[in-house]
């Protein structure tokens, strides 16, 4: 690719159709075990995010300071040719509206075309302003205040110092289902057609499937505190509940998830016709956000798939029990996903992420909350254990910040292409080749 990221090769797959699916096999390994392994509590979350692919001519201009070029740079998902993280200037606790406008202009203009970008700087800035969820169990970790003067969503039990990975929000990464809409822009951009994170699959304890499906953003609208300000001023509040938002002077706004908006459909009746002709997706006529003036026709994200996680043993990056009939030919942990169907017929560029959430069995992670913080009866830092019963304790090296962890891996940008006429009604099985760059640990089982 050299210095031209648009020359990088992207895997290409044909998407599902309105009456037939396109299958993509996804494989992974997880070091600490998963599935019904009694030594731990684990789940796997698989998500994707897409936007219009466009052509090479749509690749952002790295030099232009024109507003259109800057907008492309901050919205366009890309791999980049550098491993450096996108630049970001954080807010401070005395930031005025004019200071916010100036700071965000700096952030937007600093967006690099040679550095990878999945989430947007707008999304990350909402994270650096939004209050952390005070009801979460953080054990003995005293979460540090952010630069703005209070604990924000950039601080979690395993990310107490607010370390940044790209432009993802640490709290959103570490908890699922998340309580805030994961939309990447203030308002929908019809040219970019940026989606939020779409939930493809949740693999874990199937007794929780009803809860997971009910609270997935795919089908359950989420709310966010919106401030009524001038167009360039910050319009996202710090509150994460309706009462606090009201005290902040904001509006508690409902947001719907979508995989695309059918911009050529202008009426409710035409949207109904589109819904009847596109059987694979649920298409609705509604507002994308409850404070919008107009309704639009949008394609709702399909329900996520929920099933038992593959069983793997601790400290083994090998084959798994995938709970299928193929017992005599074991494979790595895997799932066959249906790629999405985009009724617009537009090609998309997408990224996928897989999150491996693991907790020890020292406490019930699903039912332990902030009222158990700093309670040594729940879990204690470096506890002493009287192994032999003689009163002489041995200290265990146990860090409560490590007993509930989220690990993550992401794909490079890949493309989902519209089907040709010859593919209508046919199931497509995408054949992949194992292989990626890295050392033996990073690339296993490639």
Short mmCIF file of C-alpha atoms in Angstrom, two decimals:
data_model
loop_
_atom_site.label_atom_id
_atom_site.label_comp_id
_atom_site.label_asym_id
_atom_site.label_seq_id
_atom_site.Cartn_x
_atom_site.Cartn_y
_atom_site.Cartn_z
CA UNK A 1 0.00 0.00 0.00
CA UNK A 2 2.94 2.33 0.62
CA UNK A 3 1.65 5.74 1.59
CA UNK A 4 -1.73 5.19 -0.11
CA UNK A 5 -4.10 3.34 2.24
CA UNK A 6 -6.73 2.99 -0.49
CA UNK A 7 -4.39 0.50 -2.18
CA UNK A 8 -4.69 -1.89 0.75
CA UNK A 9 -6.56 -5.05 -0.10
CA UNK A 10 -9.87 -5.58 1.66
CA UNK A 11 -11.60 -8.95 1.84
CA UNK A 12 -14.79 -8.90 -0.21
CA UNK A 13 -17.94 -10.90 0.46
CA UNK A 14 -21.32 -10.91 -1.22
CA UNK A 15 -24.06 -10.02 1.23
CA UNK A 16 -27.25 -11.88 2.00
CA UNK A 17 -30.23 -11.39 -0.28
CA UNK A 18 -33.84 -10.73 0.50
CA UNK A 19 -34.61 -14.47 0.30
CA UNK A 20 -31.24 -16.19 0.83
CA UNK A 21 -28.32 -15.83 3.22
CA UNK A 22 -24.59 -15.40 2.79
CA UNK A 23 -22.57 -17.39 5.34
CA UNK A 24 -19.33 -16.22 6.93
CA UNK A 25 -17.35 -18.51 9.23
CA UNK A 26 -15.70 -16.66 12.13
CA UNK A 27 -13.02 -18.38 14.24
CA UNK A 28 -11.09 -17.36 17.35
CA UNK A 29 -9.21 -18.62 20.39
CA UNK A 30 -9.58 -17.49 24.00
CA UNK A 31 -6.78 -18.14 26.44
CA UNK A 32 -8.64 -18.52 29.71
CA UNK A 33 -11.36 -20.91 28.61
CA UNK A 34 -15.08 -20.42 27.96
CA UNK A 35 -18.38 -22.19 27.57
CA UNK A 36 -19.72 -24.38 30.35
CA UNK A 37 -16.27 -24.54 31.98
CA UNK A 38 -17.06 -24.46 35.71
CA UNK A 39 -13.84 -22.61 36.56
CA UNK A 40 -15.04 -19.32 35.11
CA UNK A 41 -17.91 -17.21 33.81
CA UNK A 42 -17.53 -16.22 30.17
CA UNK A 43 -19.34 -14.83 27.15
CA UNK A 44 -18.37 -13.85 23.62
CA UNK A 45 -19.85 -10.77 21.91
CA UNK A 46 -19.54 -10.40 18.12
CA UNK A 47 -20.49 -7.09 16.51
CA UNK A 48 -20.01 -5.25 13.23
CA UNK A 49 -20.25 -1.67 12.03
CA UNK A 50 -20.67 -0.55 8.42
CA UNK A 51 -20.87 2.46 6.15
CA UNK A 52 -21.15 3.12 2.41
CA UNK A 53 -18.04 1.89 0.65
CA UNK A 54 -17.88 4.36 -2.22
CA UNK A 55 -14.89 4.26 -4.59
CA UNK A 56 -11.22 5.25 -4.41
CA UNK A 57 -12.35 8.76 -5.31
CA UNK A 58 -14.26 8.89 -2.03
CA UNK A 59 -11.15 8.23 0.06
CA UNK A 60 -10.59 11.29 2.27
CA UNK A 61 -8.16 13.99 1.17
CA UNK A 62 -5.31 14.07 3.68
CA UNK A 63 -4.48 17.74 3.15
CA UNK A 64 -7.63 19.73 2.43
CA UNK A 65 -9.02 21.88 5.25
CA UNK A 66 -12.41 22.26 3.53
CA UNK A 67 -15.29 21.20 5.74
CA UNK A 68 -16.39 18.43 3.38
CA UNK A 69 -12.90 16.90 3.32
CA UNK A 70 -12.59 17.14 7.10
CA UNK A 71 -15.99 15.44 7.54
CA UNK A 72 -14.87 12.55 5.36
CA UNK A 73 -11.69 12.12 7.39
CA UNK A 74 -13.55 11.80 10.68
CA UNK A 75 -16.26 9.46 9.33
CA UNK A 76 -14.42 7.18 6.92
CA UNK A 77 -13.54 3.76 8.39
CA UNK A 78 -10.07 2.69 7.36
CA UNK A 79 -7.10 0.54 8.30
CA UNK A 80 -4.42 3.15 7.69
CA UNK A 81 -0.74 2.54 6.93
CA UNK A 82 0.49 3.51 10.41
CA UNK A 83 -0.07 1.75 13.72
CA UNK A 84 -0.25 5.08 15.56
CA UNK A 85 -3.52 6.07 17.23
CA UNK A 86 -5.60 8.97 15.97
CA UNK A 87 -4.86 12.24 17.78
CA UNK A 88 -7.31 13.52 20.36
CA UNK A 89 -7.44 16.60 22.57
CA UNK A 90 -9.45 16.08 25.77
CA UNK A 91 -11.83 18.54 27.48
CA UNK A 92 -11.12 20.25 30.79
CA UNK A 93 -13.48 21.07 33.63
CA UNK A 94 -13.67 24.77 32.78
CA UNK A 95 -14.47 24.29 29.10
CA UNK A 96 -16.86 26.89 27.72
CA UNK A 97 -19.00 26.47 24.61
CA UNK A 98 -16.54 28.48 22.55
CA UNK A 99 -13.63 26.42 23.91
CA UNK A 100 -15.50 23.24 23.01
CA UNK A 101 -16.04 24.43 19.45
CA UNK A 102 -12.36 25.30 19.09
CA UNK A 103 -11.17 22.03 20.64
CA UNK A 104 -13.41 19.83 18.49
CA UNK A 105 -12.41 21.73 15.37
CA UNK A 106 -8.82 20.87 16.27
CA UNK A 107 -9.76 17.21 16.78
CA UNK A 108 -11.59 17.02 13.47
CA UNK A 109 -8.83 18.67 11.49
CA UNK A 110 -6.22 16.43 13.13
CA UNK A 111 -7.92 13.25 11.86
CA UNK A 112 -5.32 11.35 9.86
CA UNK A 113 -5.95 9.35 6.69
CA UNK A 114 -2.90 7.16 7.36
CA UNK A 115 -4.04 6.03 10.82
CA UNK A 116 -6.74 3.45 11.41
CA UNK A 117 -10.22 4.68 12.32
CA UNK A 118 -13.27 2.67 13.37
CA UNK A 119 -15.20 4.74 15.92
CA UNK A 120 -15.43 8.51 15.42
CA UNK A 121 -13.87 11.27 17.50
CA UNK A 122 -17.40 12.54 18.21
CA UNK A 123 -18.29 9.20 19.80
CA UNK A 124 -15.15 9.16 21.91
CA UNK A 125 -15.74 12.72 23.06
CA UNK A 126 -19.22 11.79 24.31
CA UNK A 127 -17.49 9.06 26.32
CA UNK A 128 -15.04 11.55 27.83
CA UNK A 129 -17.96 13.73 28.92
CA UNK A 130 -20.54 11.13 29.99
CA UNK A 131 -20.59 10.11 33.65
CA UNK A 132 -19.45 6.61 34.49
CA UNK A 133 -22.19 4.26 35.62
CA UNK A 134 -21.98 4.50 39.40
CA UNK A 135 -23.92 1.29 39.93
CA UNK A 136 -21.17 -0.98 38.59
CA UNK A 137 -19.04 -3.23 40.76
CA UNK A 138 -15.47 -1.89 40.75
CA UNK A 139 -14.16 -3.95 43.72
CA UNK A 140 -11.43 -1.95 45.49
CA UNK A 141 -10.63 0.22 42.47
CA UNK A 142 -11.08 3.92 43.16
CA UNK A 143 -11.78 5.20 39.68
CA UNK A 144 -9.79 8.30 38.87
CA UNK A 145 -11.39 11.55 37.80
CA UNK A 146 -11.10 12.49 34.16
CA UNK A 147 -9.63 15.79 32.92
CA UNK A 148 -13.11 17.27 33.04
CA UNK A 149 -13.23 16.91 36.83
CA UNK A 150 -15.35 13.79 37.46
CA UNK A 151 -15.27 10.07 36.69
CA UNK A 152 -16.36 9.50 33.10
CA UNK A 153 -17.13 6.48 30.93
CA UNK A 154 -13.46 6.38 29.94
CA UNK A 155 -12.68 4.90 33.38
CA UNK A 156 -13.54 1.31 34.29
CA UNK A 157 -12.34 -1.27 36.79
CA UNK A 158 -9.80 -2.62 34.29
CA UNK A 159 -9.06 0.81 32.78
CA UNK A 160 -8.73 3.00 35.85
CA UNK A 161 -6.23 5.39 34.28
CA UNK A 162 -8.35 6.06 31.20
CA UNK A 163 -5.92 4.54 28.68
CA UNK A 164 -7.11 5.04 25.12
CA UNK A 165 -7.30 2.38 22.40
CA UNK A 166 -8.21 4.07 19.16
CA UNK A 167 -11.44 5.97 19.70
CA UNK A 168 -13.44 3.27 21.46
CA UNK A 169 -15.19 4.01 24.75
CA UNK A 170 -13.74 1.79 27.53
CA UNK A 171 -17.01 1.49 29.45
CA UNK A 172 -18.92 0.50 26.31
CA UNK A 173 -16.18 -2.03 25.51
CA UNK A 174 -16.24 -3.62 28.98
CA UNK A 175 -20.00 -3.98 29.47
CA UNK A 176 -22.74 -5.54 27.37
CA UNK A 177 -25.54 -4.81 26.69
CA UNK A 178 -24.56 -1.15 26.92
CA UNK A 179 -27.12 1.40 28.11
CA UNK A 180 -26.23 4.21 25.68
CA UNK A 181 -26.82 4.18 21.89
CA UNK A 182 -23.57 3.46 20.04
CA UNK A 183 -24.31 5.79 17.14
CA UNK A 184 -21.15 7.40 15.79
CA UNK A 185 -22.56 10.80 14.79
CA UNK A 186 -24.93 13.37 16.27
CA UNK A 187 -27.29 12.97 13.32
CA UNK A 188 -27.51 10.45 10.51
CA UNK A 189 -25.35 11.32 7.50
CA UNK A 190 -27.14 10.10 4.33
CA UNK A 191 -23.94 9.96 2.29
CA UNK A 192 -21.83 8.03 4.79
CA UNK A 193 -24.71 5.84 6.14
CA UNK A 194 -22.64 5.11 9.28
CA UNK A 195 -24.25 2.46 11.44
CA UNK A 196 -23.86 2.00 15.20
CA UNK A 197 -22.32 -1.21 16.47
CA UNK A 198 -24.66 -3.99 15.33
CA UNK A 199 -24.93 -7.04 17.59
CA UNK A 200 -24.33 -10.18 15.50
CA UNK A 201 -24.06 -12.83 18.22
CA UNK A 202 -23.82 -13.35 21.98
CA UNK A 203 -22.38 -16.67 23.10
CA UNK A 204 -22.66 -17.60 26.74
CA UNK A 205 -25.14 -18.94 29.27
CA UNK A 206 -28.31 -19.54 27.23
CA UNK A 207 -30.45 -18.93 30.33
CA UNK A 208 -29.65 -15.26 29.74
CA UNK A 209 -30.66 -15.16 26.08
CA UNK A 210 -34.02 -13.49 26.74
CA UNK A 211 -32.31 -10.70 28.70
CA UNK A 212 -29.58 -10.25 26.09
CA UNK A 213 -32.01 -10.13 23.17
CA UNK A 214 -34.37 -7.79 24.99
CA UNK A 215 -31.59 -5.30 25.73
CA UNK A 216 -29.70 -5.49 22.44
CA UNK A 217 -29.63 -2.12 20.65
CA UNK A 218 -30.57 -4.00 17.47
CA UNK A 219 -34.20 -4.12 18.54
CA UNK A 220 -34.37 -2.13 21.78
CA UNK A 221 -34.15 1.67 21.47
CA UNK A 222 -31.65 3.38 23.77
CA UNK A 223 -31.76 6.83 25.35
CA UNK A 224 -29.20 9.61 25.68
CA UNK A 225 -29.24 13.04 27.31
CA UNK A 226 -29.33 15.77 24.64
CA UNK A 227 -28.79 19.46 25.38
CA UNK A 228 -30.60 22.14 23.38
CA UNK A 229 -27.77 24.34 22.14
CA UNK A 230 -26.59 26.08 19.01
CA UNK A 231 -25.46 23.89 16.13
CA UNK A 232 -21.69 23.88 16.82
CA UNK A 233 -21.93 23.71 20.61
CA UNK A 234 -21.76 20.49 22.58
CA UNK A 235 -25.18 18.88 22.64
CA UNK A 236 -24.44 15.70 24.61
CA UNK A 237 -24.97 15.76 28.36
CA UNK A 238 -23.13 13.98 31.14
CA UNK A 239 -26.20 12.28 32.61
CA UNK A 240 -27.09 8.62 32.10
CA UNK A 241 -30.62 8.66 33.55
CA UNK A 242 -33.69 10.73 32.78
CA UNK A 243 -33.99 12.54 36.13
CA UNK A 244 -30.36 13.67 36.09
CA UNK A 245 -30.73 14.73 32.47
CA UNK A 246 -33.71 16.86 33.41
CA UNK A 247 -31.69 18.48 36.22
CA UNK A 248 -28.94 19.14 33.67
CA UNK A 249 -31.42 20.96 31.46
CA UNK A 250 -31.41 18.33 28.76
CA UNK A 251 -33.94 16.19 26.94
CA UNK A 252 -34.05 12.41 27.36
CA UNK A 253 -34.02 11.38 23.69
CA UNK A 254 -34.75 7.93 22.28
CA UNK A 255 -32.55 6.57 19.48
CA UNK A 256 -33.24 3.68 17.11
CA UNK A 257 -30.60 1.40 15.65
CA UNK A 258 -30.41 0.71 11.92
CA UNK A 259 -28.21 -0.88 9.28
CA UNK A 260 -29.19 1.71 6.66
CA UNK A 261 -31.72 4.41 5.83
CA UNK A 262 -33.60 4.12 2.55
CA UNK A 263 -33.22 7.74 1.48
CA UNK A 264 -35.14 7.21 -1.76
CA UNK A 265 -38.30 6.22 0.15
CA UNK A 266 -40.19 9.38 1.04
CA UNK A 267 -43.52 8.27 2.50
CA UNK A 268 -45.01 5.83 4.97
CA UNK A 269 -46.92 4.00 2.25
CA UNK A 270 -43.82 3.55 0.11
CA UNK A 271 -41.95 2.34 3.18
CA UNK A 272 -44.67 -0.25 3.78
CA UNK A 273 -44.30 -1.43 0.18
CA UNK A 274 -40.55 -1.68 0.63
CA UNK A 275 -41.03 -3.70 3.80
CA UNK A 276 -43.28 -6.20 2.01
CA UNK A 277 -40.85 -6.67 -0.86
CA UNK A 278 -37.76 -7.13 1.35
CA UNK A 279 -38.62 -10.14 3.44
CA UNK A 280 -35.18 -10.63 5.03
CA UNK A 281 -35.26 -7.39 7.03
CA UNK A 282 -37.68 -5.49 9.19
CA UNK A 283 -38.17 -2.09 7.56
CA UNK A 284 -40.00 0.59 9.54
CA UNK A 285 -41.23 4.15 9.11
CA UNK A 286 -40.23 6.05 12.23
CA UNK A 287 -37.95 8.74 13.61
CA UNK A 288 -34.29 7.80 14.03
CA UNK A 289 -34.31 9.89 17.18
CA UNK A 290 -37.40 11.03 19.06
CA UNK A 291 -36.58 14.74 18.74
CA UNK A 292 -36.32 14.63 14.93
CA UNK A 293 -38.90 16.58 12.94
CA UNK A 294 -39.39 13.95 10.25
CA UNK A 295 -39.82 10.21 10.02
CA UNK A 296 -37.73 8.15 7.65
CA UNK A 297 -37.76 4.63 6.23
CA UNK A 298 -34.95 2.63 7.80
CA UNK A 299 -33.81 -0.97 7.91
CA UNK A 300 -33.74 -2.25 11.45
CA UNK A 301 -30.85 -4.42 12.53
CA UNK A 302 -31.81 -8.12 12.71
CA UNK A 303 -32.06 -9.78 16.13
CA UNK A 304 -28.74 -11.06 17.42
CA UNK A 305 -28.03 -14.76 17.56
CA UNK A 306 -27.78 -16.15 21.09
CA UNK A 307 -26.33 -19.58 21.81
CA UNK A 308 -24.02 -21.48 24.12
CA UNK A 309 -20.35 -20.51 23.86
CA UNK A 310 -17.90 -23.16 22.62
CA UNK A 311 -16.30 -25.07 25.50
CA UNK A 312 -12.56 -24.56 25.89
CA UNK A 313 -10.25 -25.39 28.75
CA UNK A 314 -8.10 -22.90 30.62
CA UNK A 315 -4.74 -21.90 29.08
CA UNK A 316 -5.32 -23.80 25.87
CA UNK A 317 -5.31 -22.07 22.49
CA UNK A 318 -6.46 -25.18 20.66
CA UNK A 319 -9.63 -26.79 19.38
CA UNK A 320 -12.97 -26.42 21.12
CA UNK A 321 -16.23 -28.24 21.65
CA UNK A 322 -18.50 -26.23 19.33
CA UNK A 323 -21.63 -28.18 20.35
CA UNK A 324 -22.19 -29.51 16.85
CA UNK A 325 -22.35 -32.93 15.22
CA UNK A 326 -18.79 -32.70 13.94
CA UNK A 327 -17.22 -34.34 17.00
CA UNK A 328 -14.68 -36.34 15.02
CA UNK A 329 -13.22 -33.31 13.28
CA UNK A 330 -12.72 -30.68 16.00
CA UNK A 331 -11.99 -27.06 15.13
CA UNK A 332 -11.15 -23.80 16.80
CA UNK A 333 -13.98 -21.92 18.49
CA UNK A 334 -16.23 -20.81 15.64
CA UNK A 335 -19.62 -19.58 14.55
CA UNK A 336 -21.20 -19.30 11.13
CA UNK A 337 -22.80 -15.87 10.78
CA UNK A 338 -25.27 -14.56 8.21
CA UNK A 339 -23.90 -11.43 6.58
CA UNK A 340 -26.41 -8.56 6.51
CA UNK A 341 -28.64 -7.72 3.56
CA UNK A 342 -28.69 -4.07 2.47
CA UNK A 343 -31.83 -3.36 0.38
CA UNK A 344 -30.29 -0.22 -1.13
CA UNK A 345 -27.93 -2.33 -3.20
CA UNK A 346 -24.98 -0.19 -2.12
CA UNK A 347 -21.60 -1.76 -1.37
CA UNK A 348 -20.53 -1.38 2.25
CA UNK A 349 -17.23 -1.24 4.13
CA UNK A 350 -17.40 -2.85 7.54
CA UNK A 351 -15.35 -3.88 10.54
CA UNK A 352 -16.04 -6.68 13.00
CA UNK A 353 -15.01 -6.97 16.62
CA UNK A 354 -15.08 -9.93 18.96
CA UNK A 355 -15.11 -9.34 22.71
CA UNK A 356 -14.18 -12.06 25.19
CA UNK A 357 -15.65 -11.25 28.60
CA UNK A 358 -14.38 -13.40 31.44
CA UNK A 359 -14.87 -13.33 35.21
CA UNK A 360 -13.60 -15.61 37.93
CA UNK A 361 -16.08 -17.52 40.07
CA UNK A 362 -15.04 -15.73 43.28
CA UNK A 363 -18.40 -13.91 43.20
CA UNK A 364 -21.57 -13.76 41.12
CA UNK A 365 -20.68 -11.26 38.43
CA UNK A 366 -24.27 -10.89 37.21
CA UNK A 367 -25.60 -9.95 40.64
CA UNK A 368 -22.75 -8.03 42.26
CA UNK A 369 -23.03 -4.24 42.11
CA UNK A 370 -21.59 -1.04 43.55
CA UNK A 371 -22.94 -1.74 47.05
CA UNK A 372 -20.30 -4.50 47.27
CA UNK A 373 -17.38 -2.21 46.42
CA UNK A 374 -14.51 -2.35 48.95
CA UNK A 375 -16.10 -5.36 50.61
CA UNK A 376 -13.36 -7.88 51.42
CA UNK A 377 -16.03 -10.52 52.02
CA UNK A 378 -16.79 -10.36 48.27
CA UNK A 379 -13.22 -10.21 47.03
CA UNK A 380 -10.01 -8.98 48.61
CA UNK A 381 -6.75 -7.70 47.16
CA UNK A 382 -3.82 -10.08 47.88
CA UNK A 383 -5.66 -12.04 50.59
CA UNK A 384 -3.88 -14.25 53.12
CA UNK A 385 -4.91 -17.90 53.14
CA UNK A 386 -4.22 -20.23 56.06
CA UNK A 387 -3.38 -23.28 53.99
CA UNK A 388 -2.18 -25.59 56.77
CA UNK A 389 -4.43 -24.37 59.58
CA UNK A 390 -1.53 -23.30 61.77
CA UNK A 391 -2.29 -19.58 61.70
CA UNK A 392 0.53 -18.79 59.25
CA UNK A 393 -1.03 -17.25 56.18
CA UNK A 394 0.22 -17.32 52.63
CA UNK A 395 -0.47 -14.25 50.54
CA UNK A 396 -2.16 -14.84 47.19
CA UNK A 397 -1.25 -12.52 44.33
CA UNK A 398 -4.83 -11.55 43.49
CA UNK A 399 -5.75 -8.24 41.90
CA UNK A 400 -9.53 -7.58 41.91
CA UNK A 401 -9.09 -5.44 38.80
CA UNK A 402 -8.10 -8.64 36.97
CA UNK A 403 -10.96 -10.87 38.10
CA UNK A 404 -13.37 -9.43 35.54
CA UNK A 405 -11.75 -8.70 32.19
CA UNK A 406 -12.66 -7.91 28.61
CA UNK A 407 -10.31 -8.89 25.80
CA UNK A 408 -10.95 -7.87 22.23
CA UNK A 409 -9.85 -8.46 18.66
CA UNK A 410 -10.96 -6.65 15.52
CA UNK A 411 -10.91 -7.30 11.82
CA UNK A 412 -9.43 -5.10 9.16
CA UNK A 413 -11.94 -3.27 6.99
CA UNK A 414 -13.81 -5.69 4.72
CA UNK A 415 -16.38 -5.06 2.00
CA UNK A 416 -19.89 -6.43 1.59
CA UNK A 417 -20.95 -6.32 -2.05
CA UNK A 418 -24.48 -6.45 -3.49
CA UNK A 419 -25.43 -9.71 -5.16
CA UNK A 420 -25.49 -10.20 -8.90
CA UNK A 421 -28.68 -11.30 -10.61
CA UNK A 422 -27.30 -14.83 -10.96
CA UNK A 423 -27.01 -15.13 -7.16
CA UNK A 424 -30.70 -14.46 -6.46
CA UNK A 425 -32.25 -17.03 -4.12
CA UNK A 426 -28.99 -18.89 -3.56
CA UNK A 427 -27.14 -19.46 -0.29
CA UNK A 428 -23.53 -18.27 -0.46
CA UNK A 429 -20.75 -19.89 1.56
CA UNK A 430 -17.75 -17.59 1.79
CA UNK A 431 -14.45 -19.48 1.75
CA UNK A 432 -11.66 -17.90 3.75
CA UNK A 433 -7.99 -18.66 4.24
CA UNK A 434 -6.45 -18.75 7.71
CA UNK A 435 -3.58 -16.33 7.98
CA UNK A 436 -2.65 -12.99 9.47
CA UNK A 437 0.44 -11.09 10.53
CA UNK A 438 1.92 -11.40 14.01
CA UNK A 439 3.75 -13.78 16.31
CA UNK A 440 2.68 -17.33 17.12
CA UNK A 441 0.42 -16.21 19.97
CA UNK A 442 -1.25 -13.42 18.03
CA UNK A 443 -1.97 -15.53 14.97
CA UNK A 444 -2.92 -18.93 16.38
CA UNK A 445 -4.50 -20.99 14.83
CA UNK A 446 -3.55 -19.30 11.55
#
